[in-house]
Coordinates of C-alpha atoms and ligand atoms in Angstrom, one line a residue:
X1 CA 11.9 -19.7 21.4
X2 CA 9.6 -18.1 19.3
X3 CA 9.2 -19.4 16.0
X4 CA 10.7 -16.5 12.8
X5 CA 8.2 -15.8 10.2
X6 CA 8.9 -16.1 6.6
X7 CA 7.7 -16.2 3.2
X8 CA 5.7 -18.8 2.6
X9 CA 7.3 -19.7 -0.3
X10 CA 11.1 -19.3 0.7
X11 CA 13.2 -18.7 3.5
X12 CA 12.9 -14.7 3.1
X13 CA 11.4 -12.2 5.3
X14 CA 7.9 -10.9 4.6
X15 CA 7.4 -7.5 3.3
X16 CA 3.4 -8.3 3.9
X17 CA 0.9 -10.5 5.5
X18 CA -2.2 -11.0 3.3
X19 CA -5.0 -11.4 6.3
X20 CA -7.6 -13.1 4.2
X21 CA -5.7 -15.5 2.7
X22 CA -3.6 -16.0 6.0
X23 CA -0.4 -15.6 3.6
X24 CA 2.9 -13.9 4.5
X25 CA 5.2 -12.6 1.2
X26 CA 8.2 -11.4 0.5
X27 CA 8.8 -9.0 -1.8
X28 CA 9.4 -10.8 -4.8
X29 CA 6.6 -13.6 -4.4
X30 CA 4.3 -10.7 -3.7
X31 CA 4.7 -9.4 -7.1
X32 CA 4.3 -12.7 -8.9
X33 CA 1.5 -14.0 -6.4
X34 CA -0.6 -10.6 -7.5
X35 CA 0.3 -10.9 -11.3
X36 CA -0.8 -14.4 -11.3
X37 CA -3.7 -13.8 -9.2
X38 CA -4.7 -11.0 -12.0
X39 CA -3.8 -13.3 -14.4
X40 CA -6.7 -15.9 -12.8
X41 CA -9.0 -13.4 -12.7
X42 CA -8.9 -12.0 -16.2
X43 CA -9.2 -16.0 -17.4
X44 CA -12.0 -17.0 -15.0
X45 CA -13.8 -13.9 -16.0
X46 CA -12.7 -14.0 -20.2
X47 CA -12.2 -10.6 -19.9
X48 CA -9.5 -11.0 -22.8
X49 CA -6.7 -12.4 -24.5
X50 CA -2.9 -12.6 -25.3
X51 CA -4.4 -11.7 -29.2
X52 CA -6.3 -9.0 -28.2
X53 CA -5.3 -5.5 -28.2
X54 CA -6.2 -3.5 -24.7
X55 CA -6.8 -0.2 -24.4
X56 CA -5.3 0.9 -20.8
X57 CA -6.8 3.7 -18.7
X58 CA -4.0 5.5 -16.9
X59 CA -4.7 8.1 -14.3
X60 CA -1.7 8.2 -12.7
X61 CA -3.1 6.8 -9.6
X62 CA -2.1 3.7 -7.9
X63 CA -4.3 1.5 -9.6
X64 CA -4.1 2.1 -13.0
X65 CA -0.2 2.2 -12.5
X66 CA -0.8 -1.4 -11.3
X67 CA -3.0 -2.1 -13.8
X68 CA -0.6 -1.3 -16.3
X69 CA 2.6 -2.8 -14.8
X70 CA 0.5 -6.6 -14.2
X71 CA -0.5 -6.2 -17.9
X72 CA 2.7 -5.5 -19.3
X73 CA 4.6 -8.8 -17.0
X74 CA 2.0 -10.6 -17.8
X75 CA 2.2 -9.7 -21.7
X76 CA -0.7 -8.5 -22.9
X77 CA -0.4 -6.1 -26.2
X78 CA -1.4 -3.0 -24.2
X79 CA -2.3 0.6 -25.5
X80 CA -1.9 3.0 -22.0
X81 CA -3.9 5.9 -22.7
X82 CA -4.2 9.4 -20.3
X83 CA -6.9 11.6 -20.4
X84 CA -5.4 15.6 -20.1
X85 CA -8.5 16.8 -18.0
X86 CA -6.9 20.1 -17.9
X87 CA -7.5 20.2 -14.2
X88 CA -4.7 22.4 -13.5
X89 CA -1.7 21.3 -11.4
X90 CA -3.1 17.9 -10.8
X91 CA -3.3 17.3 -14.2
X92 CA 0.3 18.7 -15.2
X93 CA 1.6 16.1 -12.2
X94 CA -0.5 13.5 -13.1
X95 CA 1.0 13.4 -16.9
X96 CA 4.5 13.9 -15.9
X97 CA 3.9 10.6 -13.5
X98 CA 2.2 8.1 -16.2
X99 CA 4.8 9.2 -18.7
X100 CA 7.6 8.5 -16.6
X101 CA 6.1 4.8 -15.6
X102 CA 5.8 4.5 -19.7
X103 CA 9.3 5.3 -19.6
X104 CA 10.1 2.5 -17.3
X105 CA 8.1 -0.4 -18.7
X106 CA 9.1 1.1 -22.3
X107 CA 6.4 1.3 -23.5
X108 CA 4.1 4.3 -25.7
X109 CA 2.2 6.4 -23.7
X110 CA -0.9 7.7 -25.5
X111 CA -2.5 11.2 -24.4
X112 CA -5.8 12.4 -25.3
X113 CA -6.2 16.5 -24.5
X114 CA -9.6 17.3 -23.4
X115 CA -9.4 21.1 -24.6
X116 CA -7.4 20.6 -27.6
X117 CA -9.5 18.0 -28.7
X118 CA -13.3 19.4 -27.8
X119 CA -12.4 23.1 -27.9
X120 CA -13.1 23.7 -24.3
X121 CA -12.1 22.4 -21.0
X122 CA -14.5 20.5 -18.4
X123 CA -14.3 23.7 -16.1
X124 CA -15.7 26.0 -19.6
X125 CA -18.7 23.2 -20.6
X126 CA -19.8 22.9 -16.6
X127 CA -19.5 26.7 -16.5
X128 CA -21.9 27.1 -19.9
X129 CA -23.8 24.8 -18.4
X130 CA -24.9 26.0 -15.4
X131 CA -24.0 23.0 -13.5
X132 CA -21.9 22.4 -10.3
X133 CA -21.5 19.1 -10.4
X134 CA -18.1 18.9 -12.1
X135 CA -17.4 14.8 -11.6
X136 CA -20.6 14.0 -13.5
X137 CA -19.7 16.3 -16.4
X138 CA -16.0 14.7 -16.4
X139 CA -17.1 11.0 -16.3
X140 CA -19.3 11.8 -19.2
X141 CA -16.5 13.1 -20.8
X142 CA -14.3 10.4 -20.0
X143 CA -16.3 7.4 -20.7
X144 CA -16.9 9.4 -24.3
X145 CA -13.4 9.6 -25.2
X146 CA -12.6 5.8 -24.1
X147 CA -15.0 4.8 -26.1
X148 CA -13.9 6.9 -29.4
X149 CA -10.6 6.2 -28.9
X150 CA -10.9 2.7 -28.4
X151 CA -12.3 2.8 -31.8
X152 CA -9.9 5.1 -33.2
X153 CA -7.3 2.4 -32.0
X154 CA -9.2 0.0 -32.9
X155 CA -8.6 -2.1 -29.5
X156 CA -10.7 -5.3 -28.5
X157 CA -11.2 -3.8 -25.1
X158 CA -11.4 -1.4 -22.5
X159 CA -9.0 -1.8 -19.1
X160 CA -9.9 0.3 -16.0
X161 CA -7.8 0.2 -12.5
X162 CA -10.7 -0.3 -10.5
X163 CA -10.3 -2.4 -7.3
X164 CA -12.1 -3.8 -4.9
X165 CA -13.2 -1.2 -2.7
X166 CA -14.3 1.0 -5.6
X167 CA -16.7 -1.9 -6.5
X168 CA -17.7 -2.7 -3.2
X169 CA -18.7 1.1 -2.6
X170 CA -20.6 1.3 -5.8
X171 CA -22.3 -2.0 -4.9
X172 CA -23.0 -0.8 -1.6
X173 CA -24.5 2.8 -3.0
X174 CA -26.3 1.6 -5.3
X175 CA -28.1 -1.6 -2.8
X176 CA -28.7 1.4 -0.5
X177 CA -30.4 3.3 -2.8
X178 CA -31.9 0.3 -4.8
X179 CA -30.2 1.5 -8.3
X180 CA -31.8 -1.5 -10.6
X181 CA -30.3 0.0 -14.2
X182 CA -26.9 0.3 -12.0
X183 CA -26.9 -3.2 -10.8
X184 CA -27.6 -4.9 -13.3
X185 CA -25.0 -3.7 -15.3
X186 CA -22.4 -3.4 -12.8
X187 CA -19.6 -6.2 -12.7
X188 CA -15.9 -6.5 -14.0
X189 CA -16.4 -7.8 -17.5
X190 CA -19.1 -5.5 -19.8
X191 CA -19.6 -6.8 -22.9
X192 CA -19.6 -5.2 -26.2
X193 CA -22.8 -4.0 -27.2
X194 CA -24.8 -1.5 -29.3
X195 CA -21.7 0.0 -30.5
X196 CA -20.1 0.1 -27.1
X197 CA -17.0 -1.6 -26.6
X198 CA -16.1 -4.3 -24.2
X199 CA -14.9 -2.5 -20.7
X200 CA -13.2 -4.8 -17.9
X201 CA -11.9 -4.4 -14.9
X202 CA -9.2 -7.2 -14.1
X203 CA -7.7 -5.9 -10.7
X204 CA -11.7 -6.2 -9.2
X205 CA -10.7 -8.4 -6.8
X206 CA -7.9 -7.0 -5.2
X207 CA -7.9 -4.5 -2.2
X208 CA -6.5 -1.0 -2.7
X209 CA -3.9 -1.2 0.0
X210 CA -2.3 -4.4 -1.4
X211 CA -2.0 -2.3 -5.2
X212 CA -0.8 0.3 -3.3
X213 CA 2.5 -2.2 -1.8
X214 CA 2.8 -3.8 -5.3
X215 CA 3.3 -0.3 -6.7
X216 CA 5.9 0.5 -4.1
X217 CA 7.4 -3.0 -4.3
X218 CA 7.8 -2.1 -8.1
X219 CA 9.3 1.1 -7.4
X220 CA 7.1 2.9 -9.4
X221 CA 6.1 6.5 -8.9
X222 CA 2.3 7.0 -8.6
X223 CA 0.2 10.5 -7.5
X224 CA -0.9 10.5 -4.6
X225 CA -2.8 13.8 -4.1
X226 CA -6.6 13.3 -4.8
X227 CA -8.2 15.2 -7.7
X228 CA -8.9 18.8 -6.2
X229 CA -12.6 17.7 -7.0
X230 CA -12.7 14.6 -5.8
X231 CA -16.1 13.4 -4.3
X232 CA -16.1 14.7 -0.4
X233 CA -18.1 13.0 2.7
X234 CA -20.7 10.6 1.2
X235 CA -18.2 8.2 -0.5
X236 CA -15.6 8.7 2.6
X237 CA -18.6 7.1 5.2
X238 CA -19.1 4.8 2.5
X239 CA -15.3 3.6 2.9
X240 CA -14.7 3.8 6.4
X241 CA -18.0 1.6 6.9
X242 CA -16.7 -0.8 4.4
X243 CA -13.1 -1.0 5.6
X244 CA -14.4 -1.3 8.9
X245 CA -16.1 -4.4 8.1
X246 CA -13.4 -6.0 6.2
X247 CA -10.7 -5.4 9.0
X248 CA -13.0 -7.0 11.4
X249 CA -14.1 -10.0 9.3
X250 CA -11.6 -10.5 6.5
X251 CA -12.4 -11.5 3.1
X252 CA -15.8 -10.0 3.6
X253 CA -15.8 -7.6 0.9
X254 CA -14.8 -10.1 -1.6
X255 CA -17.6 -12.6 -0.4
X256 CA -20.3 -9.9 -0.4
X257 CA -19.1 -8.8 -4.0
X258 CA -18.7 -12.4 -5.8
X259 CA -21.6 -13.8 -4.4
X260 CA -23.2 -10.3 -5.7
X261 CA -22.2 -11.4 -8.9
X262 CA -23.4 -15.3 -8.5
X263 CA -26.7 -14.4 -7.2
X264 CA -28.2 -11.2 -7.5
X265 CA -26.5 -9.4 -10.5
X266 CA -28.6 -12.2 -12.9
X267 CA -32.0 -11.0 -11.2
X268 CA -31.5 -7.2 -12.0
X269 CA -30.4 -8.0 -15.2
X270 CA -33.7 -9.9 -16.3
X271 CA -35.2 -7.2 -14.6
X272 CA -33.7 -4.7 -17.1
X273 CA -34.0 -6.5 -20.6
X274 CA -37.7 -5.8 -19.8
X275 CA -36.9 -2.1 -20.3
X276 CA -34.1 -2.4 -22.9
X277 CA -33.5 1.1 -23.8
X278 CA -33.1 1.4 -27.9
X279 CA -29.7 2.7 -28.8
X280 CA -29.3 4.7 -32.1
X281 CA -25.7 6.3 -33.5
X282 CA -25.5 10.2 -32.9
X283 CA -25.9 12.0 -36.1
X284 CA -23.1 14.5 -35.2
X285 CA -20.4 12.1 -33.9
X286 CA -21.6 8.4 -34.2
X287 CA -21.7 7.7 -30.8
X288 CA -24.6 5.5 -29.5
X289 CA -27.3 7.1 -27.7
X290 CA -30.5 6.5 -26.1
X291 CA -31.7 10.3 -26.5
X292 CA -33.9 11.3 -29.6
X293 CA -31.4 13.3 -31.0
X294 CA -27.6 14.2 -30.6
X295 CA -25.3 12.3 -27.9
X296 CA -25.1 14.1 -24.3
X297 CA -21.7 15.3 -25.1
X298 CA -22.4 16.6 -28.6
X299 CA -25.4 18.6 -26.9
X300 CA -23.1 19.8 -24.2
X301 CA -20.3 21.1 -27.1
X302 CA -23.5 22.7 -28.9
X303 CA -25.0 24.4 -25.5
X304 CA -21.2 25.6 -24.4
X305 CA -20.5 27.3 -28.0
X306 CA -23.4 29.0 -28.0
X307 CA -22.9 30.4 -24.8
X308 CA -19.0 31.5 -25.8
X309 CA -20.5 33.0 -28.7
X310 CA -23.0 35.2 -27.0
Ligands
SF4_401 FE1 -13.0 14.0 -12.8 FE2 -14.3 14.3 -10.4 FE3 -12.6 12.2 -10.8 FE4 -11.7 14.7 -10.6 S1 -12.7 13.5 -9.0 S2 -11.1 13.2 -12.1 S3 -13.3 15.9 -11.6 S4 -14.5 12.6 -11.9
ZN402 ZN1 9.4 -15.4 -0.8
ZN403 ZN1 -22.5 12.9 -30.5

């Protein structure tokens, strides 16, 4: 007769089968085998402590829903924090989902509006700038406002949702196209420097699919549409080659990534100190800055209000 599978740590039945590590879970050990292996990883890696106060990206998206559910059972002193792009319906849906997980875990939910805050939206600054290339224009954007509200809240640390295939694509990109500054500074822990805070990425080693079950074996609501301008074929051939590879040889992704980190991230970074680029704070907003005057963004605001004014 054949023989029932179960959990392998009780008599339940699994809700998954986690093929790299041969392991079948039920439900409930699922949850506490990915909090603890997040838990290991944020240790291993000193990304931070219980002492520390952690500012928490929250899309809305599966991972940083995860992100901020593991953090909270795992109690950390967390700060979630949404970015309004203004990016019409998915935006509106986005909030309404992060708020609603706040509700659940109880805690604060903080909510930074780009067009309140700047005076214009992402979709008014790309316009006055000429520029088509909307993502670039919002990840400046974003990765400004982290960093000023991390100071305004004055957190140890920056937490983003990434996962493993985000990191495995990047790492894959940027080996394809031999992106030295990129790979050198690309890894889940990077440290505070030049005015920059510390940023970490604690679910680095975990696959997408398996955040997506811990979401759902939390019960928590997560969007699911993509980001109307969400980055199109490129990244998806990245993705398909990668997932290709790891359902064929499991665990690969995580080998090729950690050992990234053991052996070749240390090269690219001597590599770089060479050409250290000198940071100074922006005379308009204080943020640090390699250019010779004014941040990016402050230049942006400056070219985009002109252009309104004209
Ligand atoms: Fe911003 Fe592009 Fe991401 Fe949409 S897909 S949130 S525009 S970076
Ligand atoms: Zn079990
Ligand atoms: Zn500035």
């Amino acid at each position: 007769m054949a023989k029932l599978i179960r959990c392998k740590f009780c008599k339940n039945f699994p809700y998954i089968f986690l093929k790299e590590y041969r392991l079948y879970l039920c439900k409930e050990h699922f949850i506490s085998w990915i909090e603890n292996y997040v838990y290991e990883a944020i240790k291993e890696y000193k990304m931070f402590s219980h002492k520390d106060k952690i500012l928490v990206c929250v899309s809305g998206g599966k991972d940083s829903i995860a992100l901020v559910s593991i953090l909270n059972s795992l109690g950390y002193k967390i700060y979630p924090f949404f970015i309004d792009l203004g990016i019409k319906n998915f935006s509106k849906t986005s909030l309404k989902v992060v708020y609603k997980v706040c509700q659940i875990l109880n805690l604060p939910l903080y909510i930074y509006d780009i067009k309140g805050c700047l005076s214009y939206s992402i979709k008014e600054i790309s316009k006055a700038l000429k520029r088509s290339e909307f993502c670039s224009i919002c990840g400046t954007l974003k990765r400004y406002i982290m960093e000023i509200a991390a100071r305004y809240f004055k957190v140890d640390v920056i937490a983003t949702g990434h996962n493993l295939n985000d990191e495995t694509e990047n790492l894959f990109l940027n080996v394809l196209n031999w992106k030295i500054t990129y790979l050198a500074r690309q890894g889940p822990v990077l440290k505070e420097e030049k005015g920059f805070k510390k940023k970490v990425k604690p679910l680095f080693k975990l696959r997408e699919k398996y955040l997506y079950f811990y979401v759902k074996a939390k019960n928590l609501p997560f969007v699911e549409e993509k980001c109307p301008y969400s980055k199109g074929a490129t990244r998806y051939i990245y993705r398909k080659v990668l997932n290709f590879l790891e359902e064929n040889m499991p665990g690969c992704l995580l080998r090729f990534y950690l050992e990234f980190l053991r052996k070749a991230k240390p090269i690219f970074e001597k590599a770089l100190d060479q050409e250290s680029q000198k940071l100074h704070p922006c005379p308009k907003c204080f943020y640090p800055t390699s250019r010779k005057d004014k941040c990016l963004v402050c230049s942006y605001l400056e070219k985009t209000q002109k252009r309104f004014k004209n």
